[in-house]
Amino acid sequence: MEVYLISLRNKGRVAAKGTLKTTDSKRVIGGSMLGTEFVGVYVDGIENKGDEELPRPLYSICTLIDVVGFIIPWPKSHVSVLFYSLLYRFLLCSLIVLLLIPPPRCR
């Protein structure tokens, strides 16, 4: 699922775009367990400068610009689902339901 990573410094600002990879609180990323407050996100690209600091450094990497192409822990309170991803899933589910319902029979 495609997501936005919301800045921890600037309220409401999108810091990066990524793909949600895991919500498993026991999953280890960068040597630390995610826990209940974090999710694992694959960073696809940076919005703005990329100078946003990571809430949990990934080994010796401390900023978002350096983790493009990596899965990082990010606070779930600062992850927003992309609208188009939700719309696509809704339309796909609607199409499946329509295909499963038999057409009315003529008498």
PDB file of C-alpha atoms in Angstrom:
ATOM      1  CA  MET A   1       0.000   0.000   0.000  1.00  0.00           C
ATOM      2  CA  GLU A   2       1.377   3.396  -0.964  1.00  0.00           C
ATOM      3  CA  VAL A   3       1.763   5.894   1.885  1.00  0.00           C
ATOM      4  CA  TYR A   4       3.054   9.351   2.707  1.00  0.00           C
ATOM      5  CA  LEU A   5       5.539   9.837   5.537  1.00  0.00           C
ATOM      6  CA  ILE A   6       4.484  12.964   7.400  1.00  0.00           C
ATOM      7  CA  SER A   7       7.216  15.182   8.830  1.00  0.00           C
ATOM      8  CA  LEU A   8       7.958  14.935  12.531  1.00  0.00           C
ATOM      9  CA  ARG A   9       9.249  18.542  12.596  1.00  0.00           C
ATOM     10  CA  ASN A  10       6.796  20.418  10.389  1.00  0.00           C
ATOM     11  CA  LYS A  11       3.197  19.522  11.171  1.00  0.00           C
ATOM     12  CA  GLY A  12       1.303  18.284   8.121  1.00  0.00           C
ATOM     13  CA  ARG A  13       4.234  18.486   5.682  1.00  0.00           C
ATOM     14  CA  VAL A  14       4.892  15.402   3.575  1.00  0.00           C
ATOM     15  CA  ALA A  15       8.497  14.299   4.028  1.00  0.00           C
ATOM     16  CA  ALA A  16       8.559  11.252   1.725  1.00  0.00           C
ATOM     17  CA  LYS A  17       6.498   8.782  -0.256  1.00  0.00           C
ATOM     18  CA  GLY A  18       6.786   5.064   0.357  1.00  0.00           C
ATOM     19  CA  THR A  19       5.226   1.631   0.506  1.00  0.00           C
ATOM     20  CA  LEU A  20       3.938   0.118   3.735  1.00  0.00           C
ATOM     21  CA  LYS A  21       5.807  -3.157   4.233  1.00  0.00           C
ATOM     22  CA  THR A  22       4.965  -4.294   7.764  1.00  0.00           C
ATOM     23  CA  THR A  23       2.867  -3.470  10.793  1.00  0.00           C
ATOM     24  CA  ASP A  24       4.212  -6.435  12.793  1.00  0.00           C
ATOM     25  CA  SER A  25       5.334  -4.952  16.123  1.00  0.00           C
ATOM     26  CA  LYS A  26       7.866  -7.787  16.581  1.00  0.00           C
ATOM     27  CA  ARG A  27       9.592  -7.209  13.250  1.00  0.00           C
ATOM     28  CA  VAL A  28      13.225  -6.103  13.571  1.00  0.00           C
ATOM     29  CA  ILE A  29      14.388  -3.267  11.300  1.00  0.00           C
ATOM     30  CA  GLY A  30      17.830  -1.728  11.644  1.00  0.00           C
ATOM     31  CA  GLY A  31      18.563  -3.809  14.730  1.00  0.00           C
ATOM     32  CA  SER A  32      15.498  -2.676  16.717  1.00  0.00           C
ATOM     33  CA  MET A  33      12.038  -4.172  17.098  1.00  0.00           C
ATOM     34  CA  LEU A  34       9.316  -1.957  15.608  1.00  0.00           C
ATOM     35  CA  GLY A  35       7.078  -1.967  18.668  1.00  0.00           C
ATOM     36  CA  THR A  36       3.470  -0.847  18.710  1.00  0.00           C
ATOM     37  CA  GLU A  37       4.098   2.784  17.726  1.00  0.00           C
ATOM     38  CA  PHE A  38       6.058   2.173  14.481  1.00  0.00           C
ATOM     39  CA  VAL A  39       5.525   0.555  11.074  1.00  0.00           C
ATOM     40  CA  GLY A  40       8.029  -0.550   8.454  1.00  0.00           C
ATOM     41  CA  VAL A  41       7.997   1.575   5.301  1.00  0.00           C
ATOM     42  CA  TYR A  42      10.015   1.200   2.090  1.00  0.00           C
ATOM     43  CA  VAL A  43      11.057   4.733   1.098  1.00  0.00           C
ATOM     44  CA  ASP A  44      10.354   5.305  -2.620  1.00  0.00           C
ATOM     45  CA  GLY A  45      11.215   8.992  -2.844  1.00  0.00           C
ATOM     46  CA  ILE A  46      11.689  12.267  -1.005  1.00  0.00           C
ATOM     47  CA  GLU A  47       9.394  15.275  -1.002  1.00  0.00           C
ATOM     48  CA  ASN A  48      11.206  18.590  -0.419  1.00  0.00           C
ATOM     49  CA  LYS A  49      14.878  18.572   0.685  1.00  0.00           C
ATOM     50  CA  GLY A  50      15.103  15.188   2.393  1.00  0.00           C
ATOM     51  CA  ASP A  51      16.848  16.664   5.431  1.00  0.00           C
ATOM     52  CA  GLU A  52      14.218  15.208   7.781  1.00  0.00           C
ATOM     53  CA  GLU A  53      15.917  13.285  10.577  1.00  0.00           C
ATOM     54  CA  LEU A  54      14.939   9.683  11.158  1.00  0.00           C
ATOM     55  CA  PRO A  55      13.149   9.051  14.456  1.00  0.00           C
ATOM     56  CA  ARG A  56      15.338   5.940  14.795  1.00  0.00           C
ATOM     57  CA  PRO A  57      18.681   6.076  12.983  1.00  0.00           C
ATOM     58  CA  LEU A  58      19.184   3.143  10.621  1.00  0.00           C
ATOM     59  CA  TYR A  59      22.693   1.988  11.479  1.00  0.00           C
ATOM     60  CA  SER A  60      24.736   5.163  10.785  1.00  0.00           C
ATOM     61  CA  ILE A  61      22.121   6.768   8.504  1.00  0.00           C
ATOM     62  CA  CYS A  62      20.262   9.688  10.087  1.00  0.00           C
ATOM     63  CA  THR A  63      18.297  11.492   7.337  1.00  0.00           C
ATOM     64  CA  LEU A  64      15.526  10.528   4.910  1.00  0.00           C
ATOM     65  CA  ILE A  65      17.494  11.398   1.779  1.00  0.00           C
ATOM     66  CA  ASP A  66      19.952   8.626   2.613  1.00  0.00           C
ATOM     67  CA  VAL A  67      17.314   5.892   3.076  1.00  0.00           C
ATOM     68  CA  VAL A  68      15.639   5.977  -0.342  1.00  0.00           C
ATOM     69  CA  GLY A  69      15.447   2.311  -1.316  1.00  0.00           C
ATOM     70  CA  PHE A  70      15.493   1.055   2.293  1.00  0.00           C
ATOM     71  CA  ILE A  71      12.817  -0.154   4.707  1.00  0.00           C
ATOM     72  CA  ILE A  72      12.770   2.092   7.772  1.00  0.00           C
ATOM     73  CA  PRO A  73      10.753   2.351  10.977  1.00  0.00           C
ATOM     74  CA  TRP A  74       8.389   5.363  10.958  1.00  0.00           C
ATOM     75  CA  PRO A  75       5.819   6.354  13.599  1.00  0.00           C
ATOM     76  CA  LYS A  76       2.410   5.054  12.526  1.00  0.00           C
ATOM     77  CA  SER A  77       0.877   8.325  13.762  1.00  0.00           C
ATOM     78  CA  HIS A  78       2.827  10.058  10.963  1.00  0.00           C
ATOM     79  CA  VAL A  79       1.913   7.705   8.095  1.00  0.00           C
ATOM     80  CA  SER A  80      -0.921   8.648   5.748  1.00  0.00           C
ATOM     81  CA  VAL A  81      -2.454   6.350   3.121  1.00  0.00           C
ATOM     82  CA  LEU A  82      -2.490   7.691  -0.420  1.00  0.00           C
ATOM     83  CA  PHE A  83      -6.038   8.495  -1.539  1.00  0.00           C
ATOM     84  CA  TYR A  84      -5.608   6.912  -4.972  1.00  0.00           C
ATOM     85  CA  SER A  85      -4.442   3.652  -3.454  1.00  0.00           C
ATOM     86  CA  LEU A  86      -7.649   3.458  -1.403  1.00  0.00           C
ATOM     87  CA  LEU A  87      -9.775   4.448  -4.397  1.00  0.00           C
ATOM     88  CA  TYR A  88      -8.163   1.740  -6.538  1.00  0.00           C
ATOM     89  CA  ARG A  89      -8.829  -0.921  -3.887  1.00  0.00           C
ATOM     90  CA  PHE A  90     -12.451   0.220  -3.548  1.00  0.00           C
ATOM     91  CA  LEU A  91     -13.041   0.068  -7.298  1.00  0.00           C
ATOM     92  CA  LEU A  92     -11.343  -3.303  -7.576  1.00  0.00           C
ATOM     93  CA  CYS A  93     -13.486  -4.751  -4.760  1.00  0.00           C
ATOM     94  CA  SER A  94     -16.626  -3.280  -6.344  1.00  0.00           C
ATOM     95  CA  LEU A  95     -15.777  -4.892  -9.671  1.00  0.00           C
ATOM     96  CA  ILE A  96     -15.208  -8.268  -8.014  1.00  0.00           C
ATOM     97  CA  VAL A  97     -18.565  -8.040  -6.236  1.00  0.00           C
ATOM     98  CA  LEU A  98     -20.311  -7.159  -9.514  1.00  0.00           C
ATOM     99  CA  LEU A  99     -18.710 -10.161 -11.220  1.00  0.00           C
ATOM    100  CA  LEU A 100     -19.775 -12.499  -8.428  1.00  0.00           C
ATOM    101  CA  ILE A 101     -23.429 -11.445  -8.381  1.00  0.00           C
ATOM    102  CA  PRO A 102     -25.362 -13.330 -11.057  1.00  0.00           C
ATOM    103  CA  PRO A 103     -27.363 -11.182 -13.486  1.00  0.00           C
ATOM    104  CA  PRO A 104     -31.166 -11.161 -13.110  1.00  0.00           C
ATOM    105  CA  ARG A 105     -32.972 -13.814 -15.147  1.00  0.00           C
ATOM    106  CA  CYS A 106     -35.597 -12.833 -17.683  1.00  0.00           C
ATOM    107  CA  ARG A 107     -38.950 -14.639 -17.560  1.00  0.00           C
TER     108      ARG A 107
END
